[in-house]
mmCIF file of C-alpha atoms in Angstrom:
data_model
loop_
_atom_site.group_PDB
_atom_site.id
_atom_site.type_symbol
_atom_site.label_atom_id
_atom_site.label_comp_id
_atom_site.label_asym_id
_atom_site.label_seq_id
_atom_site.Cartn_x
_atom_site.Cartn_y
_atom_site.Cartn_z
ATOM 1 C CA MET A 197 -80.100 20.642 -38.677
ATOM 2 C CA ASN A 198 -80.980 17.541 -36.806
ATOM 3 C CA ILE A 199 -81.718 18.147 -33.156
ATOM 4 C CA GLN A 200 -82.750 14.671 -32.161
ATOM 5 C CA PRO A 201 -82.576 14.377 -28.399
ATOM 6 C CA PRO A 202 -80.432 11.400 -27.432
ATOM 7 C CA ASN A 203 -82.064 8.507 -25.638
ATOM 8 C CA SER A 204 -81.114 9.591 -22.130
ATOM 9 C CA SER A 205 -81.837 6.351 -20.350
ATOM 10 C CA SER A 206 -79.760 4.230 -22.706
ATOM 11 C CA ILE A 207 -76.856 6.675 -22.480
ATOM 12 C CA LYS A 208 -77.161 6.656 -18.699
ATOM 13 C CA SER A 209 -76.988 2.874 -18.465
ATOM 14 C CA ARG A 210 -74.159 2.553 -21.004
ATOM 15 C CA PHE A 211 -72.211 5.305 -19.263
ATOM 16 C CA ALA A 212 -72.842 3.786 -15.825
ATOM 17 C CA VAL A 213 -71.499 0.388 -16.843
ATOM 18 C CA LYS A 214 -68.408 1.767 -18.564
ATOM 19 C CA PHE A 215 -67.626 4.259 -15.836
ATOM 20 C CA VAL A 216 -67.887 1.733 -13.016
ATOM 21 C CA GLN A 217 -65.666 -0.651 -15.008
ATOM 22 C CA ALA A 218 -63.151 2.166 -15.448
ATOM 23 C CA MET A 219 -63.248 2.979 -11.740
ATOM 24 C CA LYS A 220 -62.649 -0.679 -10.957
ATOM 25 C CA ARG A 221 -59.534 -0.673 -13.139
ATOM 26 C CA LEU A 222 -58.435 2.594 -11.558
ATOM 27 C CA SER A 223 -58.670 1.268 -8.032
ATOM 28 C CA LYS A 224 -56.221 -1.483 -8.964
ATOM 29 C CA ARG A 225 -53.737 0.860 -10.607
ATOM 30 C CA ARG A 226 -50.479 1.829 -8.962
ATOM 31 C CA GLY A 227 -49.940 5.340 -7.736
ATOM 32 C CA MET A 228 -53.573 5.917 -6.978
ATOM 33 C CA GLY A 229 -52.789 6.734 -3.386
ATOM 34 C CA ASP A 230 -52.098 10.271 -4.498
ATOM 35 C CA ARG A 231 -55.334 12.188 -4.169
ATOM 36 C CA TYR A 232 -54.767 14.526 -7.099
ATOM 37 C CA LYS A 233 -53.725 11.708 -9.413
ATOM 38 C CA ARG A 234 -56.811 9.788 -8.428
ATOM 39 C CA TYR A 235 -58.999 12.818 -9.106
ATOM 40 C CA ARG A 236 -57.508 13.432 -12.546
ATOM 41 C CA ALA A 237 -57.772 9.765 -13.455
ATOM 42 C CA THR A 238 -61.399 9.632 -12.322
ATOM 43 C CA ARG A 239 -62.224 12.761 -14.272
ATOM 44 C CA ALA A 240 -60.596 11.369 -17.400
ATOM 45 C CA ALA A 241 -62.454 8.085 -16.929
ATOM 46 C CA ALA A 242 -65.736 9.993 -16.698
ATOM 47 C CA ARG A 243 -65.086 11.856 -19.965
ATOM 48 C CA VAL A 244 -63.911 8.798 -21.844
ATOM 49 C CA SER A 245 -66.766 6.640 -20.572
ATOM 50 C CA LEU A 246 -69.327 9.180 -21.708
ATOM 51 C CA ALA A 247 -67.830 9.480 -25.181
ATOM 52 C CA ALA A 248 -67.580 5.693 -25.440
ATOM 53 C CA ALA A 249 -71.199 5.334 -24.325
ATOM 54 C CA VAL A 250 -72.311 7.671 -27.107
ATOM 55 C CA GLY A 251 -70.038 6.017 -29.630
ATOM 56 C CA PRO A 252 -68.892 7.387 -32.981
ATOM 57 C CA GLU A 253 -72.290 8.604 -34.123
ATOM 58 C CA ARG A 254 -71.744 12.195 -32.968
ATOM 59 C CA ALA A 255 -68.942 14.558 -33.909
ATOM 60 C CA TRP A 256 -68.270 15.602 -30.334
ATOM 61 C CA SER A 257 -67.843 12.034 -29.073
ATOM 62 C CA ARG A 258 -65.652 11.179 -32.058
ATOM 63 C CA ALA A 259 -63.453 14.146 -31.157
ATOM 64 C CA VAL A 260 -63.008 12.898 -27.580
ATOM 65 C CA LEU A 261 -62.263 9.349 -28.741
ATOM 66 C CA ARG A 262 -59.777 10.656 -31.308
ATOM 67 C CA ARG A 263 -57.892 12.500 -28.604
ATOM 68 C CA ILE A 264 -57.538 9.315 -26.617
ATOM 69 C CA LYS A 265 -56.246 7.401 -29.639
ATOM 70 C CA LYS A 266 -53.644 10.063 -30.233
ATOM 71 C CA ARG A 267 -52.772 9.786 -26.548
ATOM 72 C CA ARG A 268 -53.114 13.490 -26.157
ATOM 73 C CA GLY A 269 -54.191 14.928 -22.850
ATOM 74 C CA LEU A 270 -57.908 15.010 -22.318
ATOM 75 C CA ILE A 271 -57.737 17.381 -19.417
ATOM 76 C CA GLY A 272 -56.364 20.857 -19.399
ATOM 77 C CA ARG A 273 -58.145 22.564 -22.211
ATOM 78 C CA THR A 274 -61.563 23.332 -20.938
ATOM 79 C CA THR A 275 -60.828 23.547 -17.251
ATOM 80 C CA THR A 276 -57.365 24.981 -16.713
ATOM 81 C CA ASN A 277 -57.746 27.277 -19.673
ATOM 82 C CA PRO A 278 -61.435 28.201 -19.676
ATOM 83 C CA ARG A 279 -62.854 29.028 -23.061
ATOM 84 C CA ARG A 280 -65.546 31.603 -23.358
ATOM 85 C CA ASN A 281 -67.147 30.544 -26.592
ATOM 86 C CA LEU A 282 -69.082 27.521 -27.717
ATOM 87 C CA ARG A 283 -66.441 26.235 -30.106
ATOM 88 C CA GLY A 284 -63.981 25.930 -27.247
ATOM 89 C CA LEU A 285 -66.421 24.151 -24.953
ATOM 90 C CA VAL A 286 -67.869 21.473 -27.207
ATOM 91 C CA PRO A 287 -65.326 18.760 -28.064
ATOM 92 C CA GLY A 288 -64.344 19.052 -31.698
ATOM 93 C CA GLY A 289 -66.165 22.341 -31.917
ATOM 94 C CA LYS A 290 -63.383 24.164 -33.682
ATOM 95 C CA GLY A 291 -63.586 22.069 -36.819
ATOM 96 C CA MET A 292 -67.340 22.221 -37.280
ATOM 97 C CA ASP A 293 -69.515 24.407 -39.413
ATOM 98 C CA TYR A 294 -71.830 26.521 -37.335
ATOM 99 C CA CYS A 295 -74.940 24.507 -38.067
ATOM 100 C CA SER A 296 -73.320 21.268 -36.880
ATOM 101 C CA LEU A 297 -71.894 23.045 -33.841
ATOM 102 C CA LEU A 298 -75.367 23.981 -32.620
ATOM 103 C CA SER A 299 -76.665 20.475 -33.210
ATOM 104 C CA GLU A 300 -73.694 18.905 -31.439
ATOM 105 C CA THR A 301 -74.099 21.364 -28.564
ATOM 106 C CA ALA A 302 -77.656 20.284 -27.853
ATOM 107 C CA HIS A 303 -76.667 16.614 -27.861
ATOM 108 C CA TYR A 304 -73.551 17.244 -25.771
ATOM 109 C CA ILE A 305 -75.534 19.106 -23.108
ATOM 110 C CA THR A 306 -78.108 16.342 -22.820
ATOM 111 C CA CYS A 307 -75.300 13.808 -22.403
ATOM 112 C CA LEU A 308 -73.594 15.957 -19.753
ATOM 113 C CA GLN A 309 -76.881 16.135 -17.846
ATOM 114 C CA ALA A 310 -77.201 12.356 -18.005
ATOM 115 C CA GLN A 311 -73.596 11.967 -16.838
ATOM 116 C CA VAL A 312 -74.140 14.259 -13.862
ATOM 117 C CA GLN A 313 -77.247 12.340 -12.834
ATOM 118 C CA VAL A 314 -75.511 8.984 -12.979
ATOM 119 C CA MET A 315 -72.487 10.223 -11.021
ATOM 120 C CA GLN A 316 -74.741 11.780 -8.377
ATOM 121 C CA ASP A 317 -76.614 8.506 -8.078
ATOM 122 C CA MET A 318 -73.344 6.614 -7.722
ATOM 123 C CA LEU A 319 -72.321 8.904 -4.913
ATOM 124 C CA HIS A 320 -75.590 8.405 -3.049
ATOM 125 C CA LEU A 321 -75.736 4.677 -3.654
ATOM 126 C CA SER A 322 -72.214 4.171 -2.387
ATOM 127 C CA SER A 323 -72.671 5.979 0.896
ATOM 128 C CA PRO A 324 -71.226 3.918 3.724
ATOM 129 C CA MET B 292 -63.456 20.628 -42.009
ATOM 130 C CA SER B 293 -63.736 20.576 -45.800
ATOM 131 C CA SER B 294 -63.945 23.803 -47.727
ATOM 132 C CA ARG B 295 -67.231 22.630 -49.196
ATOM 133 C CA GLN B 296 -68.734 22.540 -45.732
ATOM 134 C CA SER B 297 -67.588 25.996 -44.796
ATOM 135 C CA ALA B 298 -68.817 27.370 -48.098
ATOM 136 C CA ARG B 299 -72.217 25.873 -47.365
ATOM 137 C CA ALA B 300 -72.198 27.345 -43.871
ATOM 138 C CA SER B 301 -71.393 30.821 -45.087
ATOM 139 C CA ARG B 302 -74.550 30.717 -47.163
ATOM 140 C CA LEU B 303 -76.706 30.445 -44.044
ATOM 141 C CA THR B 304 -78.451 33.732 -43.610
ATOM 142 C CA GLU B 305 -78.438 35.499 -40.317
ATOM 143 C CA ASP B 306 -82.129 34.659 -39.972
ATOM 144 C CA GLU B 307 -81.411 30.975 -40.439
ATOM 145 C CA ILE B 308 -78.667 31.098 -37.845
ATOM 146 C CA ASN B 309 -80.929 32.850 -35.382
ATOM 147 C CA HIS B 310 -83.605 30.260 -36.050
ATOM 148 C CA LEU B 311 -81.166 27.442 -35.321
ATOM 149 C CA ILE B 312 -80.079 29.128 -32.112
ATOM 150 C CA PHE B 313 -83.650 29.480 -30.932
ATOM 151 C CA LYS B 314 -84.248 25.834 -31.734
ATOM 152 C CA LEU B 315 -81.202 24.974 -29.655
ATOM 153 C CA HIS B 316 -82.524 27.062 -26.824
ATOM 154 C CA ALA B 317 -85.915 25.385 -27.010
ATOM 155 C CA SER B 318 -84.415 21.915 -27.066
ATOM 156 C CA LEU B 319 -82.252 22.649 -24.046
ATOM 157 C CA GLN B 320 -85.190 23.559 -21.826
ATOM 158 C CA HIS B 321 -82.855 24.461 -19.031
ATOM 159 C CA HIS B 322 -84.657 27.703 -18.603
ATOM 160 C CA SER B 323 -87.919 26.757 -17.033
ATOM 161 C CA ASN B 324 -89.306 30.240 -17.204
ATOM 162 C CA SER B 325 -92.196 29.876 -19.594
ATOM 163 C CA THR B 326 -92.541 33.597 -19.997
ATOM 164 C CA CYS B 327 -89.156 33.595 -21.689
ATOM 165 C CA ASN B 328 -89.781 35.860 -24.632
ATOM 166 C CA LYS B 329 -88.245 35.443 -28.023
ATOM 167 C CA LYS B 330 -86.831 38.941 -27.884
ATOM 168 C CA ARG B 331 -83.923 37.531 -25.928
ATOM 169 C CA SER B 332 -81.088 37.922 -28.314
ATOM 170 C CA ALA B 333 -79.230 35.063 -29.924
ATOM 171 C CA ALA B 334 -76.036 36.318 -28.301
ATOM 172 C CA LYS B 335 -77.598 36.050 -24.845
ATOM 173 C CA ILE B 336 -78.842 32.538 -25.525
ATOM 174 C CA LEU B 337 -75.380 31.506 -26.663
ATOM 175 C CA LYS B 338 -73.831 33.046 -23.562
ATOM 176 C CA ARG B 339 -76.301 31.230 -21.322
ATOM 177 C CA THR B 340 -75.562 28.018 -23.186
ATOM 178 C CA CYS B 341 -71.822 28.441 -22.643
ATOM 179 C CA ASN B 342 -72.345 29.170 -18.948
ATOM 180 C CA TYR B 343 -74.565 26.135 -18.611
ATOM 181 C CA ILE B 344 -72.003 23.851 -20.265
ATOM 182 C CA LYS B 345 -69.281 25.184 -17.980
ATOM 183 C CA LYS B 346 -71.525 24.625 -14.967
ATOM 184 C CA LEU B 347 -72.173 21.012 -16.000
ATOM 185 C CA GLN B 348 -68.471 20.373 -16.643
ATOM 186 C CA ARG B 349 -67.579 21.794 -13.228
ATOM 187 C CA GLU B 350 -70.202 19.554 -11.677
ATOM 188 C CA VAL B 351 -68.644 16.516 -13.378
ATOM 189 C CA ASP B 352 -65.237 17.575 -12.051
ATOM 190 C CA ASP B 353 -66.587 17.974 -8.532
ATOM 191 C CA LEU B 354 -68.406 14.631 -8.635
ATOM 192 C CA SER B 355 -65.209 13.029 -9.978
ATOM 193 C CA ASP B 356 -63.339 14.362 -6.985
ATOM 194 C CA GLN B 357 -65.913 13.041 -4.532
ATOM 195 C CA LEU B 358 -66.168 9.668 -6.257
ATOM 196 C CA SER B 359 -62.383 9.294 -6.388
ATOM 197 C CA GLN B 360 -62.309 9.691 -2.609
ATOM 198 C CA ARG B 361 -65.129 7.218 -2.123
ATOM 199 C CA PHE B 362 -63.470 4.527 -4.212
ATOM 200 C CA ALA B 363 -59.943 5.167 -3.012
ATOM 201 C CA SER B 364 -59.356 1.700 -1.704
ATOM 202 C CA GLY B 365 -60.011 -1.551 -3.439
ATOM 203 C CA ASP B 366 -63.450 -1.908 -1.969
ATOM 204 C CA ILE B 367 -65.069 -1.002 -5.239
ATOM 205 C CA ASN B 368 -65.122 -4.658 -6.200
ATOM 206 C CA ALA B 369 -67.658 -5.457 -3.569
ATOM 207 C CA ALA B 370 -69.795 -2.447 -4.265
ATOM 208 C CA ASP B 371 -69.778 -2.103 -8.006
ATOM 209 C CA ALA B 372 -72.039 -4.973 -8.993
ATOM 210 C CA ASP B 373 -74.566 -3.715 -6.523
ATOM 211 C CA ILE B 374 -74.204 -0.155 -7.773
ATOM 212 C CA ILE B 375 -74.652 -1.065 -11.423
ATOM 213 C CA THR B 376 -77.718 -3.127 -10.682
ATOM 214 C CA ARG B 377 -79.332 -0.367 -8.719
ATOM 215 C CA LEU B 378 -78.309 2.322 -11.200
ATOM 216 C CA LEU B 379 -79.846 0.451 -14.079
ATOM 217 C CA GLN B 380 -83.071 0.067 -12.200
ATOM 218 C CA LEU B 381 -83.414 3.792 -11.739
#
């Protein structure tokens, strides 16, 4: 099993650029006056931007990007219907052998941590 | 995915699986308690891992909500170049 920690700083910067670009597009979109719609769109943008920042090199990011291509909903599985086991929490987890699942989990968690840090920084930097 | 892969996985012994789980736990380092002893079962580590992932995902959701309020209007154009620059310097 290959548990190579991802390069956090490069993921952070790639995610930051993509996410801010996505937010820019969002702010121009129609119908974004609705608070809930805006929230869902922002959340989707965050997930997509992270997967795009990682690229196709990991199974979990490929799974997220595949879902977008198929135009299937990104939201709704992990949050409205909370899974209790690892396979349900890691994107693409259900199709993996156990060894890969553990490897993907470690990478996924590190990326989530990076994502949280960037989004927190964005919030603080954008304070009026 | 392929049956070859699952056949290979089923040949992992329980010891090997436990070893992988402990490696995962070590690489996560989200438990700063250095007296964490290896007697903690694999099941507990997996449960902690799941809880940690859920916590991070909830945090992303919450930050998404706050950020969506902050950038509600079109004023993101003025701010975003500044934000990216400062983010990348961090």
